């Protein structure tokens, strides 16, 4: 009976106050919400109840959040204490869309109550030119929390993947503890295991060669900054800064809509880089690819990432021609399709099909797959198995 009662209470919260009498009858004529459930009911009603006016008698609650910052701040604080983080982000996003809070979210006291979320961060970046001076630092702190969280998830794996791929090069005869290849040294000396001392006594040590600047790989990230790219831009910025911090790579970061902006100099800080993007506007991918081609010095040691929804507003045939020329010259070309709503692919299927038909890896993937992609590309391996896993 307790389980049935809890089920009725959940449905009452989902359906709102108008369902109270019906839920009471299903519960034997009595249904009392706990104090916490009443707070939940009020919080959910503020967004999902269609009532917009508060009656003078006070018998009916208003669903409108109005424009009172203290009231909204309290409400945001309530939902953070009442619901799980995942549910909080859903309610916050619904509040922005249903109650017109996009401008109010730039109030510093409201920003402090918001749960960091990719969708909200994307909205902030779209509206960044409208951020009042008093809120700029609060917005930066909000976005920094998201950047830090993603960076923790990805940085070590990206660096490990790049190092593992590049260190598959010829070894150096010059001894240096810092550059010793411990794995190969142990493997090549297993035959020299001494049972008396219980360890391997190496006859020969192996060291990685120092990377010559002229042999560095070049990684070019050509990032679409049109309006649909918010989530992809955030991930791309963080990955770009991780790669730019590695001395073994030369990293170039380019953003485009109908114009092209080189953001490489902002790669020291992913938040600065994010604020360099101008989300919104049209798309001219061909122009950006043409711009990026000037940075290809050694095609066989260049990886070109096109990160886009492929909704080309410029020269479609020119875009396909340039990508084909780039691939034919020896460049590793990878097209990462836009993702939205936590990983849902969003892209022009016709152009994606044309690119894939040229033998260019063209797929959507979660950011966690990027280290595997980078390692395979730097080793000169095939990306087909990754594309097949994505079924795109």
Short mmCIF file of the C-alpha atoms (twelve columns), coordinates in Angstrom:
data_MODEL
# 
_entry.id   MODEL 
# 
loop_
_atom_site.group_PDB 
_atom_site.id 
_atom_site.type_symbol 
_atom_site.label_atom_id 
_atom_site.label_alt_id 
_atom_site.label_comp_id 
_atom_site.label_asym_id 
_atom_site.label_seq_id 
_atom_site.Cartn_x 
_atom_site.Cartn_y 
_atom_site.Cartn_z 
_atom_site.pdbx_PDB_model_num 
ATOM 1   C CA . UNK A 1   0.000   0.000   0.000   1 
ATOM 2   C CA . UNK A 2   2.876   2.359   0.771   1 
ATOM 3   C CA . UNK A 3   4.282   1.885   -2.730  1 
ATOM 4   C CA . UNK A 4   0.850   2.648   -4.233  1 
ATOM 5   C CA . UNK A 5   0.533   5.791   -2.076  1 
ATOM 6   C CA . UNK A 6   3.981   7.014   -3.209  1 
ATOM 7   C CA . UNK A 7   3.023   6.414   -6.840  1 
ATOM 8   C CA . UNK A 8   -0.157  8.495   -6.431  1 
ATOM 9   C CA . UNK A 9   1.832   11.297  -4.764  1 
ATOM 10  C CA . UNK A 10  4.338   11.352  -7.662  1 
ATOM 11  C CA . UNK A 11  1.512   11.552  -10.200 1 
ATOM 12  C CA . UNK A 12  -0.075  14.357  -8.179  1 
ATOM 13  C CA . UNK A 13  3.210   16.329  -8.381  1 
ATOM 14  C CA . UNK A 14  3.527   15.634  -12.095 1 
ATOM 15  C CA . UNK A 15  -0.066  16.614  -12.957 1 
ATOM 16  C CA . UNK A 16  -0.242  19.633  -10.640 1 
ATOM 17  C CA . UNK A 17  -2.871  21.071  -8.240  1 
ATOM 18  C CA . UNK A 18  -5.752  20.615  -10.702 1 
ATOM 19  C CA . UNK A 19  -5.412  16.829  -10.286 1 
ATOM 20  C CA . UNK A 20  -5.596  16.900  -6.473  1 
ATOM 21  C CA . UNK A 21  -9.218  15.773  -6.111  1 
ATOM 22  C CA . UNK A 22  -8.764  12.951  -8.615  1 
ATOM 23  C CA . UNK A 23  -5.606  11.732  -6.882  1 
ATOM 24  C CA . UNK A 24  -7.410  11.926  -3.512  1 
ATOM 25  C CA . UNK A 25  -10.160 9.652   -4.740  1 
ATOM 26  C CA . UNK A 26  -7.588  7.145   -5.976  1 
ATOM 27  C CA . UNK A 27  -5.979  7.234   -2.545  1 
ATOM 28  C CA . UNK A 28  -9.167  6.487   -0.643  1 
ATOM 29  C CA . UNK A 29  -10.313 10.062  -0.231  1 
ATOM 30  C CA . UNK A 30  -7.242  11.465  1.528   1 
ATOM 31  C CA . UNK A 31  -4.006  12.841  0.122   1 
ATOM 32  C CA . UNK A 32  -1.682  15.064  2.105   1 
ATOM 33  C CA . UNK A 33  1.619   16.210  0.659   1 
ATOM 34  C CA . UNK A 34  4.601   16.528  2.957   1 
ATOM 35  C CA . UNK A 35  6.246   19.923  3.448   1 
ATOM 36  C CA . UNK A 36  9.008   18.957  1.006   1 
ATOM 37  C CA . UNK A 37  6.455   17.753  -1.548  1 
ATOM 38  C CA . UNK A 38  4.552   21.033  -1.216  1 
ATOM 39  C CA . UNK A 39  7.766   22.942  -1.973  1 
ATOM 40  C CA . UNK A 40  8.330   20.695  -4.990  1 
ATOM 41  C CA . UNK A 41  4.741   21.318  -6.098  1 
ATOM 42  C CA . UNK A 42  5.202   25.079  -5.888  1 
ATOM 43  C CA . UNK A 43  8.546   24.945  -7.701  1 
ATOM 44  C CA . UNK A 44  7.153   22.819  -10.535 1 
ATOM 45  C CA . UNK A 45  3.995   24.938  -10.709 1 
ATOM 46  C CA . UNK A 46  6.093   28.070  -11.191 1 
ATOM 47  C CA . UNK A 47  7.208   26.703  -14.551 1 
ATOM 48  C CA . UNK A 48  4.610   24.212  -15.717 1 
ATOM 49  C CA . UNK A 49  1.289   25.566  -14.351 1 
ATOM 50  C CA . UNK A 50  -0.479  27.726  -16.964 1 
ATOM 51  C CA . UNK A 51  -2.011  29.974  -14.299 1 
ATOM 52  C CA . UNK A 52  -0.638  33.470  -14.842 1 
ATOM 53  C CA . UNK A 53  -2.593  35.648  -12.465 1 
ATOM 54  C CA . UNK A 54  -2.802  35.496  -8.709  1 
ATOM 55  C CA . UNK A 55  -6.303  35.951  -7.400  1 
ATOM 56  C CA . UNK A 56  -6.835  38.691  -4.884  1 
ATOM 57  C CA . UNK A 57  -8.230  36.236  -2.358  1 
ATOM 58  C CA . UNK A 58  -4.934  34.411  -2.306  1 
ATOM 59  C CA . UNK A 59  -6.644  31.041  -2.944  1 
ATOM 60  C CA . UNK A 60  -4.753  30.505  -6.173  1 
ATOM 61  C CA . UNK A 61  -0.998  30.596  -6.623  1 
ATOM 62  C CA . UNK A 62  0.544   32.442  -9.539  1 
ATOM 63  C CA . UNK A 63  2.705   30.399  -11.887 1 
ATOM 64  C CA . UNK A 64  4.447   33.411  -13.344 1 
ATOM 65  C CA . UNK A 65  7.880   34.106  -11.964 1 
ATOM 66  C CA . UNK A 66  7.467   37.782  -12.720 1 
ATOM 67  C CA . UNK A 67  10.527  40.019  -12.721 1 
ATOM 68  C CA . UNK A 68  11.380  39.907  -9.019  1 
ATOM 69  C CA . UNK A 69  15.022  38.837  -8.704  1 
ATOM 70  C CA . UNK A 70  14.763  37.921  -4.973  1 
ATOM 71  C CA . UNK A 71  11.794  35.662  -5.686  1 
ATOM 72  C CA . UNK A 72  13.515  33.950  -8.623  1 
ATOM 73  C CA . UNK A 73  16.728  33.554  -6.636  1 
ATOM 74  C CA . UNK A 74  14.824  31.809  -3.837  1 
ATOM 75  C CA . UNK A 75  13.018  29.590  -6.346  1 
ATOM 76  C CA . UNK A 76  16.296  28.581  -8.019  1 
ATOM 77  C CA . UNK A 77  17.757  27.787  -4.625  1 
ATOM 78  C CA . UNK A 78  14.710  25.672  -3.753  1 
ATOM 79  C CA . UNK A 79  14.904  23.471  -6.825  1 
ATOM 80  C CA . UNK A 80  18.618  22.831  -6.267  1 
ATOM 81  C CA . UNK A 81  17.858  21.490  -2.794  1 
ATOM 82  C CA . UNK A 82  14.767  19.511  -3.824  1 
ATOM 83  C CA . UNK A 83  15.784  17.762  -7.053  1 
ATOM 84  C CA . UNK A 84  18.718  15.805  -8.448  1 
ATOM 85  C CA . UNK A 85  21.245  17.753  -10.528 1 
ATOM 86  C CA . UNK A 86  20.025  16.249  -13.823 1 
ATOM 87  C CA . UNK A 87  16.423  17.273  -13.098 1 
ATOM 88  C CA . UNK A 88  17.522  20.743  -11.983 1 
ATOM 89  C CA . UNK A 89  19.182  21.439  -15.344 1 
ATOM 90  C CA . UNK A 90  16.011  20.365  -17.193 1 
ATOM 91  C CA . UNK A 91  13.831  22.666  -15.045 1 
ATOM 92  C CA . UNK A 92  16.300  25.564  -15.454 1 
ATOM 93  C CA . UNK A 93  16.260  25.244  -19.230 1 
ATOM 94  C CA . UNK A 94  12.468  25.039  -19.284 1 
ATOM 95  C CA . UNK A 95  12.321  28.165  -17.127 1 
ATOM 96  C CA . UNK A 96  14.504  30.045  -19.594 1 
ATOM 97  C CA . UNK A 97  12.313  29.053  -22.536 1 
ATOM 98  C CA . UNK A 98  8.826   29.141  -20.975 1 
ATOM 99  C CA . UNK A 99  9.172   32.157  -18.680 1 
ATOM 100 C CA . UNK A 100 11.474  34.413  -20.663 1 
ATOM 101 C CA . UNK A 101 14.332  34.469  -18.167 1 
ATOM 102 C CA . UNK A 102 17.177  34.765  -20.676 1 
ATOM 103 C CA . UNK A 103 17.889  38.344  -19.709 1 
ATOM 104 C CA . UNK A 104 17.311  37.800  -15.989 1 
ATOM 105 C CA . UNK A 105 19.875  34.995  -15.879 1 
ATOM 106 C CA . UNK A 106 22.593  37.642  -16.208 1 
ATOM 107 C CA . UNK A 107 21.731  38.981  -12.756 1 
ATOM 108 C CA . UNK A 108 24.736  38.061  -10.529 1 
ATOM 109 C CA . UNK A 109 22.553  36.766  -7.659  1 
ATOM 110 C CA . UNK A 110 20.687  34.476  -10.079 1 
ATOM 111 C CA . UNK A 111 23.875  33.211  -11.718 1 
ATOM 112 C CA . UNK A 112 25.097  32.073  -8.309  1 
ATOM 113 C CA . UNK A 113 22.027  29.836  -8.000  1 
ATOM 114 C CA . UNK A 114 22.180  28.286  -11.470 1 
ATOM 115 C CA . UNK A 115 23.494  24.757  -11.851 1 
ATOM 116 C CA . UNK A 116 26.304  24.762  -14.484 1 
ATOM 117 C CA . UNK A 117 24.877  23.327  -17.690 1 
ATOM 118 C CA . UNK A 118 26.001  23.182  -21.329 1 
ATOM 119 C CA . UNK A 119 22.707  24.498  -22.709 1 
ATOM 120 C CA . UNK A 120 22.749  27.527  -20.424 1 
ATOM 121 C CA . UNK A 121 26.420  28.166  -21.215 1 
ATOM 122 C CA . UNK A 122 25.595  28.051  -24.939 1 
ATOM 123 C CA . UNK A 123 22.776  30.556  -24.420 1 
ATOM 124 C CA . UNK A 124 25.113  32.853  -22.505 1 
ATOM 125 C CA . UNK A 125 27.675  32.736  -25.305 1 
ATOM 126 C CA . UNK A 126 24.999  33.593  -27.875 1 
ATOM 127 C CA . UNK A 127 23.894  36.566  -25.732 1 
ATOM 128 C CA . UNK A 128 27.364  37.547  -24.485 1 
ATOM 129 C CA . UNK A 129 27.237  40.985  -26.104 1 
ATOM 130 C CA . UNK A 130 24.179  41.740  -23.984 1 
ATOM 131 C CA . UNK A 131 25.822  40.846  -20.670 1 
ATOM 132 C CA . UNK A 132 25.841  43.913  -18.379 1 
ATOM 133 C CA . UNK A 133 29.195  44.955  -16.925 1 
ATOM 134 C CA . UNK A 134 28.174  44.034  -13.384 1 
ATOM 135 C CA . UNK A 135 27.569  40.427  -14.489 1 
ATOM 136 C CA . UNK A 136 30.551  39.735  -16.744 1 
ATOM 137 C CA . UNK A 137 32.680  38.210  -13.984 1 
ATOM 138 C CA . UNK A 138 29.776  36.075  -12.715 1 
ATOM 139 C CA . UNK A 139 29.158  34.740  -16.234 1 
ATOM 140 C CA . UNK A 140 32.847  33.974  -16.628 1 
ATOM 141 C CA . UNK A 141 32.864  32.051  -13.322 1 
ATOM 142 C CA . UNK A 142 29.747  30.126  -14.388 1 
ATOM 143 C CA . UNK A 143 31.324  29.074  -17.695 1 
ATOM 144 C CA . UNK A 144 34.677  28.371  -16.018 1 
ATOM 145 C CA . UNK A 145 33.012  25.715  -13.852 1 
ATOM 146 C CA . UNK A 146 31.813  23.871  -16.949 1 
ATOM 147 C CA . UNK A 147 35.197  24.205  -18.664 1 
ATOM 148 C CA . UNK A 148 36.997  22.886  -15.588 1 
ATOM 149 C CA . UNK A 149 34.677  19.894  -15.327 1 
ATOM 150 C CA . UNK A 150 35.092  18.925  -18.991 1 
ATOM 151 C CA . UNK A 151 38.838  19.553  -18.873 1 
ATOM 152 C CA . UNK A 152 39.195  17.131  -15.958 1 
ATOM 153 C CA . UNK A 153 37.391  14.453  -17.967 1 
ATOM 154 C CA . UNK A 154 39.377  14.857  -21.172 1 
ATOM 155 C CA . UNK A 155 42.816  16.433  -20.657 1 
ATOM 156 C CA . UNK A 156 44.751  13.400  -19.405 1 
ATOM 157 C CA . UNK A 157 43.302  11.056  -22.033 1 
ATOM 158 C CA . UNK A 158 44.005  13.489  -24.883 1 
ATOM 159 C CA . UNK A 159 47.614  14.060  -23.795 1 
ATOM 160 C CA . UNK A 160 48.151  10.344  -23.233 1 
ATOM 161 C CA . UNK A 161 46.792  9.496   -26.684 1 
ATOM 162 C CA . UNK A 162 48.984  12.076  -28.455 1 
ATOM 163 C CA . UNK A 163 52.093  11.055  -26.524 1 
ATOM 164 C CA . UNK A 164 51.487  7.357   -27.172 1 
ATOM 165 C CA . UNK A 165 51.119  7.966   -30.910 1 
ATOM 166 C CA . UNK A 166 54.096  10.295  -31.346 1 
ATOM 167 C CA . UNK A 167 56.376  8.143   -29.210 1 
ATOM 168 C CA . UNK A 168 56.059  5.315   -31.708 1 
ATOM 169 C CA . UNK A 169 58.941  6.988   -33.541 1 
ATOM 170 C CA . UNK A 170 62.588  5.940   -33.832 1 
ATOM 171 C CA . UNK A 171 64.505  5.701   -30.593 1 
ATOM 172 C CA . UNK A 172 67.510  7.794   -29.648 1 
ATOM 173 C CA . UNK A 173 70.944  6.477   -28.623 1 
ATOM 174 C CA . UNK A 174 71.352  9.489   -26.302 1 
ATOM 175 C CA . UNK A 175 70.630  8.397   -22.703 1 
ATOM 176 C CA . UNK A 176 68.205  10.527  -20.706 1 
ATOM 177 C CA . UNK A 177 66.125  9.345   -17.754 1 
ATOM 178 C CA . UNK A 178 63.355  11.752  -18.705 1 
ATOM 179 C CA . UNK A 179 63.034  10.232  -22.189 1 
ATOM 180 C CA . UNK A 180 63.521  6.537   -21.331 1 
ATOM 181 C CA . UNK A 181 61.074  4.151   -23.000 1 
ATOM 182 C CA . UNK A 182 60.455  1.934   -19.976 1 
ATOM 183 C CA . UNK A 183 57.995  -0.352  -21.789 1 
ATOM 184 C CA . UNK A 184 60.374  -1.247  -24.601 1 
ATOM 185 C CA . UNK A 185 63.357  -1.473  -22.235 1 
ATOM 186 C CA . UNK A 186 61.517  -4.047  -20.104 1 
ATOM 187 C CA . UNK A 187 60.143  -6.006  -23.097 1 
ATOM 188 C CA . UNK A 188 63.549  -6.248  -24.801 1 
ATOM 189 C CA . UNK A 189 65.263  -7.334  -21.585 1 
ATOM 190 C CA . UNK A 190 62.815  -9.924  -20.246 1 
ATOM 191 C CA . UNK A 191 65.332  -12.619 -21.201 1 
ATOM 192 C CA . UNK A 192 67.728  -11.015 -18.714 1 
ATOM 193 C CA . UNK A 193 65.571  -11.711 -15.686 1 
ATOM 194 C CA . UNK A 194 67.808  -12.714 -12.747 1 
ATOM 195 C CA . UNK A 195 65.962  -15.050 -10.318 1 
ATOM 196 C CA . UNK A 196 68.627  -14.597 -7.634  1 
ATOM 197 C CA . UNK A 197 67.877  -10.896 -7.215  1 
ATOM 198 C CA . UNK A 198 64.273  -11.142 -8.439  1 
ATOM 199 C CA . UNK A 199 64.523  -8.457  -11.119 1 
ATOM 200 C CA . UNK A 200 65.524  -7.733  -14.714 1 
ATOM 201 C CA . UNK A 201 69.111  -6.651  -15.301 1 
ATOM 202 C CA . UNK A 202 68.962  -4.747  -18.637 1 
ATOM 203 C CA . UNK A 203 71.746  -5.131  -21.169 1 
ATOM 204 C CA . UNK A 204 70.457  -2.203  -23.193 1 
ATOM 205 C CA . UNK A 205 68.258  0.834   -22.464 1 
ATOM 206 C CA . UNK A 206 65.945  2.469   -24.998 1 
ATOM 207 C CA . UNK A 207 65.151  6.184   -25.144 1 
ATOM 208 C CA . UNK A 208 62.697  8.282   -27.121 1 
ATOM 209 C CA . UNK A 209 64.261  10.790  -29.449 1 
ATOM 210 C CA . UNK A 210 63.604  14.481  -28.778 1 
ATOM 211 C CA . UNK A 211 61.023  15.777  -31.227 1 
ATOM 212 C CA . UNK A 212 62.530  17.977  -33.877 1 
ATOM 213 C CA . UNK A 213 60.473  21.086  -34.526 1 
ATOM 214 C CA . UNK A 214 60.477  20.403  -38.253 1 
ATOM 215 C CA . UNK A 215 58.929  16.974  -37.588 1 
ATOM 216 C CA . UNK A 216 56.033  18.234  -35.486 1 
ATOM 217 C CA . UNK A 217 52.515  17.317  -36.407 1 
ATOM 218 C CA . UNK A 218 50.167  20.155  -37.316 1 
ATOM 219 C CA . UNK A 219 46.593  19.952  -36.062 1 
ATOM 220 C CA . UNK A 220 44.108  22.426  -37.559 1 
ATOM 221 C CA . UNK A 221 40.683  22.787  -35.981 1 
ATOM 222 C CA . UNK A 222 38.212  24.576  -38.258 1 
ATOM 223 C CA . UNK A 223 35.186  25.244  -36.040 1 
ATOM 224 C CA . UNK A 224 31.732  26.284  -37.210 1 
ATOM 225 C CA . UNK A 225 30.336  29.061  -34.977 1 
ATOM 226 C CA . UNK A 226 26.849  29.262  -36.460 1 
ATOM 227 C CA . UNK A 227 23.902  29.361  -34.055 1 
ATOM 228 C CA . UNK A 228 23.346  25.598  -33.801 1 
ATOM 229 C CA . UNK A 229 26.917  24.870  -32.720 1 
ATOM 230 C CA . UNK A 230 26.863  25.926  -29.040 1 
ATOM 231 C CA . UNK A 231 27.607  22.563  -27.415 1 
ATOM 232 C CA . UNK A 232 30.160  21.557  -30.067 1 
ATOM 233 C CA . UNK A 233 31.935  24.929  -29.765 1 
ATOM 234 C CA . UNK A 234 32.347  24.494  -26.005 1 
ATOM 235 C CA . UNK A 235 33.878  21.037  -26.352 1 
ATOM 236 C CA . UNK A 236 36.011  22.100  -29.332 1 
ATOM 237 C CA . UNK A 237 37.442  25.075  -27.436 1 
ATOM 238 C CA . UNK A 238 38.523  22.915  -24.519 1 
ATOM 239 C CA . UNK A 239 40.066  20.242  -26.760 1 
ATOM 240 C CA . UNK A 240 41.815  22.940  -28.810 1 
ATOM 241 C CA . UNK A 241 43.468  24.425  -25.721 1 
ATOM 242 C CA . UNK A 242 44.616  20.997  -24.525 1 
ATOM 243 C CA . UNK A 243 46.254  20.329  -27.897 1 
ATOM 244 C CA . UNK A 244 47.741  23.831  -28.089 1 
ATOM 245 C CA . UNK A 245 49.420  23.273  -24.718 1 
ATOM 246 C CA . UNK A 246 51.419  20.311  -26.093 1 
ATOM 247 C CA . UNK A 247 54.859  21.178  -27.456 1 
ATOM 248 C CA . UNK A 248 54.813  18.127  -29.701 1 
ATOM 249 C CA . UNK A 249 52.044  19.662  -31.824 1 
ATOM 250 C CA . UNK A 250 51.507  22.844  -33.797 1 
ATOM 251 C CA . UNK A 251 47.859  23.720  -33.270 1 
ATOM 252 C CA . UNK A 252 45.831  26.198  -35.293 1 
ATOM 253 C CA . UNK A 253 42.308  27.202  -34.170 1 
ATOM 254 C CA . UNK A 254 39.973  28.825  -36.680 1 
ATOM 255 C CA . UNK A 255 36.332  29.878  -36.246 1 
ATOM 256 C CA . UNK A 256 33.921  30.662  -39.052 1 
ATOM 257 C CA . UNK A 257 30.397  31.644  -39.960 1 
ATOM 258 C CA . UNK A 258 30.210  33.776  -43.121 1 
ATOM 259 C CA . UNK A 259 33.583  35.222  -42.119 1 
ATOM 260 C CA . UNK A 260 36.754  33.611  -40.791 1 
ATOM 261 C CA . UNK A 261 38.474  34.428  -37.490 1 
ATOM 262 C CA . UNK A 262 41.824  32.992  -36.376 1 
ATOM 263 C CA . UNK A 263 41.642  32.366  -32.618 1 
ATOM 264 C CA . UNK A 264 44.991  30.592  -32.192 1 
ATOM 265 C CA . UNK A 265 46.404  33.368  -29.997 1 
ATOM 266 C CA . UNK A 266 43.585  32.832  -27.473 1 
ATOM 267 C CA . UNK A 267 44.490  29.178  -26.906 1 
ATOM 268 C CA . UNK A 268 46.127  29.788  -23.513 1 
ATOM 269 C CA . UNK A 269 42.729  29.943  -21.805 1 
ATOM 270 C CA . UNK A 270 39.650  27.977  -22.966 1 
ATOM 271 C CA . UNK A 271 37.295  30.552  -21.414 1 
ATOM 272 C CA . UNK A 272 39.004  33.394  -23.309 1 
ATOM 273 C CA . UNK A 273 38.798  31.251  -26.417 1 
ATOM 274 C CA . UNK A 274 35.074  30.638  -25.895 1 
ATOM 275 C CA . UNK A 275 34.400  34.359  -25.589 1 
ATOM 276 C CA . UNK A 276 36.228  34.799  -28.898 1 
ATOM 277 C CA . UNK A 277 33.481  32.891  -30.688 1 
ATOM 278 C CA . UNK A 278 30.471  34.763  -32.077 1 
ATOM 279 C CA . UNK A 279 27.707  32.166  -32.022 1 
ATOM 280 C CA . UNK A 280 24.987  32.852  -34.580 1 
ATOM 281 C CA . UNK A 281 24.819  33.927  -38.200 1 
ATOM 282 C CA . UNK A 282 25.247  32.101  -41.490 1 
ATOM 283 C CA . UNK A 283 27.842  29.638  -42.748 1 
ATOM 284 C CA . UNK A 284 30.540  29.710  -45.420 1 
ATOM 285 C CA . UNK A 285 32.561  26.548  -44.842 1 
ATOM 286 C CA . UNK A 286 34.420  26.700  -48.169 1 
ATOM 287 C CA . UNK A 287 35.931  30.072  -47.268 1 
ATOM 288 C CA . UNK A 288 37.247  28.748  -43.956 1 
ATOM 289 C CA . UNK A 289 38.747  25.612  -45.517 1 
ATOM 290 C CA . UNK A 290 40.483  27.812  -48.088 1 
ATOM 291 C CA . UNK A 291 41.916  29.932  -45.260 1 
ATOM 292 C CA . UNK A 292 43.154  26.866  -43.355 1 
ATOM 293 C CA . UNK A 293 44.972  25.410  -46.366 1 
ATOM 294 C CA . UNK A 294 47.745  28.008  -45.998 1 
ATOM 295 C CA . UNK A 295 48.859  26.378  -42.727 1 
ATOM 296 C CA . UNK A 296 49.526  22.980  -44.284 1 
ATOM 297 C CA . UNK A 297 53.318  22.671  -44.480 1 
ATOM 298 C CA . UNK A 298 53.793  18.889  -44.554 1 
ATOM 299 C CA . UNK A 299 50.541  17.236  -45.667 1 
ATOM 300 C CA . UNK A 300 51.551  13.790  -44.390 1 
ATOM 301 C CA . UNK A 301 51.991  15.247  -40.898 1 
ATOM 302 C CA . UNK A 302 48.817  17.361  -40.814 1 
ATOM 303 C CA . UNK A 303 45.430  16.532  -39.331 1 
ATOM 304 C CA . UNK A 304 42.559  18.773  -40.383 1 
ATOM 305 C CA . UNK A 305 39.395  18.701  -38.257 1 
ATOM 306 C CA . UNK A 306 36.285  20.279  -39.757 1 
ATOM 307 C CA . UNK A 307 33.776  20.618  -36.903 1 
ATOM 308 C CA . UNK A 308 30.435  21.649  -38.370 1 
ATOM 309 C CA . UNK A 309 26.766  20.891  -38.970 1 
ATOM 310 C CA . UNK A 310 27.662  21.151  -42.706 1 
ATOM 311 C CA . UNK A 311 24.718  23.485  -43.403 1 
ATOM 312 C CA . UNK A 312 26.739  25.260  -46.079 1 
ATOM 313 C CA . UNK A 313 25.478  28.643  -47.185 1 
ATOM 314 C CA . UNK A 314 28.436  29.257  -49.478 1 
ATOM 315 C CA . UNK A 315 30.010  27.264  -52.316 1 
ATOM 316 C CA . UNK A 316 29.052  23.607  -51.772 1 
ATOM 317 C CA . UNK A 317 30.884  22.201  -54.762 1 
ATOM 318 C CA . UNK A 318 33.926  24.318  -53.887 1 
ATOM 319 C CA . UNK A 319 33.891  22.927  -50.341 1 
ATOM 320 C CA . UNK A 320 33.822  19.326  -51.552 1 
ATOM 321 C CA . UNK A 321 36.579  20.041  -54.084 1 
ATOM 322 C CA . UNK A 322 38.874  21.580  -51.439 1 
ATOM 323 C CA . UNK A 323 38.345  18.712  -48.998 1 
ATOM 324 C CA . UNK A 324 39.096  16.200  -51.763 1 
ATOM 325 C CA . UNK A 325 42.269  18.079  -52.757 1 
ATOM 326 C CA . UNK A 326 43.371  18.226  -49.135 1 
ATOM 327 C CA . UNK A 327 42.902  14.475  -48.695 1 
ATOM 328 C CA . UNK A 328 44.635  13.690  -52.000 1 
ATOM 329 C CA . UNK A 329 47.682  15.694  -50.925 1 
ATOM 330 C CA . UNK A 330 48.159  13.434  -47.893 1 
ATOM 331 C CA . UNK A 331 46.386  15.415  -45.172 1 
ATOM 332 C CA . UNK A 332 44.348  13.381  -42.684 1 
ATOM 333 C CA . UNK A 333 40.917  14.995  -43.007 1 
ATOM 334 C CA . UNK A 334 38.297  14.321  -40.332 1 
ATOM 335 C CA . UNK A 335 34.812  15.837  -40.293 1 
ATOM 336 C CA . UNK A 336 33.236  15.886  -36.837 1 
ATOM 337 C CA . UNK A 337 29.529  16.555  -37.084 1 
ATOM 338 C CA . UNK A 338 27.717  18.898  -34.713 1 
ATOM 339 C CA . UNK A 339 26.165  17.508  -31.560 1 
ATOM 340 C CA . UNK A 340 23.360  18.997  -29.477 1 
ATOM 341 C CA . UNK A 341 21.131  18.017  -26.540 1 
ATOM 342 C CA . UNK A 342 23.845  16.012  -24.809 1 
ATOM 343 C CA . UNK A 343 25.146  14.113  -27.837 1 
ATOM 344 C CA . UNK A 344 22.405  14.062  -30.491 1 
ATOM 345 C CA . UNK A 345 23.943  14.517  -33.984 1 
ATOM 346 C CA . UNK A 346 22.720  17.523  -35.973 1 
ATOM 347 C CA . UNK A 347 23.946  17.967  -39.555 1 
ATOM 348 C CA . UNK A 348 23.159  18.194  -43.280 1 
ATOM 349 C CA . UNK A 349 22.893  14.534  -44.304 1 
ATOM 350 C CA . UNK A 350 23.370  15.242  -48.025 1 
ATOM 351 C CA . UNK A 351 26.724  17.027  -47.633 1 
ATOM 352 C CA . UNK A 352 27.845  14.518  -44.987 1 
ATOM 353 C CA . UNK A 353 27.132  11.688  -47.433 1 
ATOM 354 C CA . UNK A 354 29.129  13.416  -50.186 1 
ATOM 355 C CA . UNK A 355 32.116  13.892  -47.871 1 
ATOM 356 C CA . UNK A 356 31.971  10.291  -46.648 1 
ATOM 357 C CA . UNK A 357 31.828  9.030   -50.257 1 
ATOM 358 C CA . UNK A 358 35.279  10.602  -50.824 1 
ATOM 359 C CA . UNK A 359 36.755  8.326   -48.170 1 
ATOM 360 C CA . UNK A 360 36.879  11.087  -45.565 1 
ATOM 361 C CA . UNK A 361 35.930  10.104  -42.010 1 
ATOM 362 C CA . UNK A 362 32.676  11.963  -41.374 1 
ATOM 363 C CA . UNK A 363 30.760  11.192  -38.191 1 
ATOM 364 C CA . UNK A 364 29.420  12.509  -34.891 1 
ATOM 365 C CA . UNK A 365 30.900  11.320  -31.643 1 
ATOM 366 C CA . UNK A 366 31.024  12.152  -27.967 1 
ATOM 367 C CA . UNK A 367 34.086  14.126  -26.813 1 
ATOM 368 C CA . UNK A 368 35.297  11.062  -24.896 1 
ATOM 369 C CA . UNK A 369 36.031  9.350   -28.237 1 
ATOM 370 C CA . UNK A 370 38.392  12.078  -29.423 1 
ATOM 371 C CA . UNK A 371 41.563  10.675  -27.761 1 
ATOM 372 C CA . UNK A 372 41.039  7.412   -29.666 1 
ATOM 373 C CA . UNK A 373 40.502  9.329   -32.909 1 
ATOM 374 C CA . UNK A 374 43.637  11.432  -32.381 1 
ATOM 375 C CA . UNK A 375 45.810  8.442   -31.580 1 
ATOM 376 C CA . UNK A 376 44.613  6.512   -34.640 1 
ATOM 377 C CA . UNK A 377 45.135  9.542   -36.915 1 
ATOM 378 C CA . UNK A 378 48.647  10.289  -35.603 1 
ATOM 379 C CA . UNK A 379 49.635  6.639   -36.053 1 
ATOM 380 C CA . UNK A 380 48.351  6.739   -39.623 1 
ATOM 381 C CA . UNK A 381 45.744  4.111   -38.851 1 
ATOM 382 C CA . UNK A 382 42.264  3.707   -40.273 1 
ATOM 383 C CA . UNK A 383 39.314  5.441   -38.667 1 
ATOM 384 C CA . UNK A 384 36.793  3.103   -40.272 1 
ATOM 385 C CA . UNK A 385 36.172  1.113   -37.086 1 
ATOM 386 C CA . UNK A 386 35.336  4.341   -35.229 1 
ATOM 387 C CA . UNK A 387 32.960  5.462   -37.980 1 
ATOM 388 C CA . UNK A 388 31.282  2.043   -37.940 1 
ATOM 389 C CA . UNK A 389 30.807  2.254   -34.182 1 
ATOM 390 C CA . UNK A 390 28.940  5.527   -34.707 1 
ATOM 391 C CA . UNK A 391 26.777  4.034   -37.479 1 
ATOM 392 C CA . UNK A 392 27.012  7.290   -39.469 1 
# 
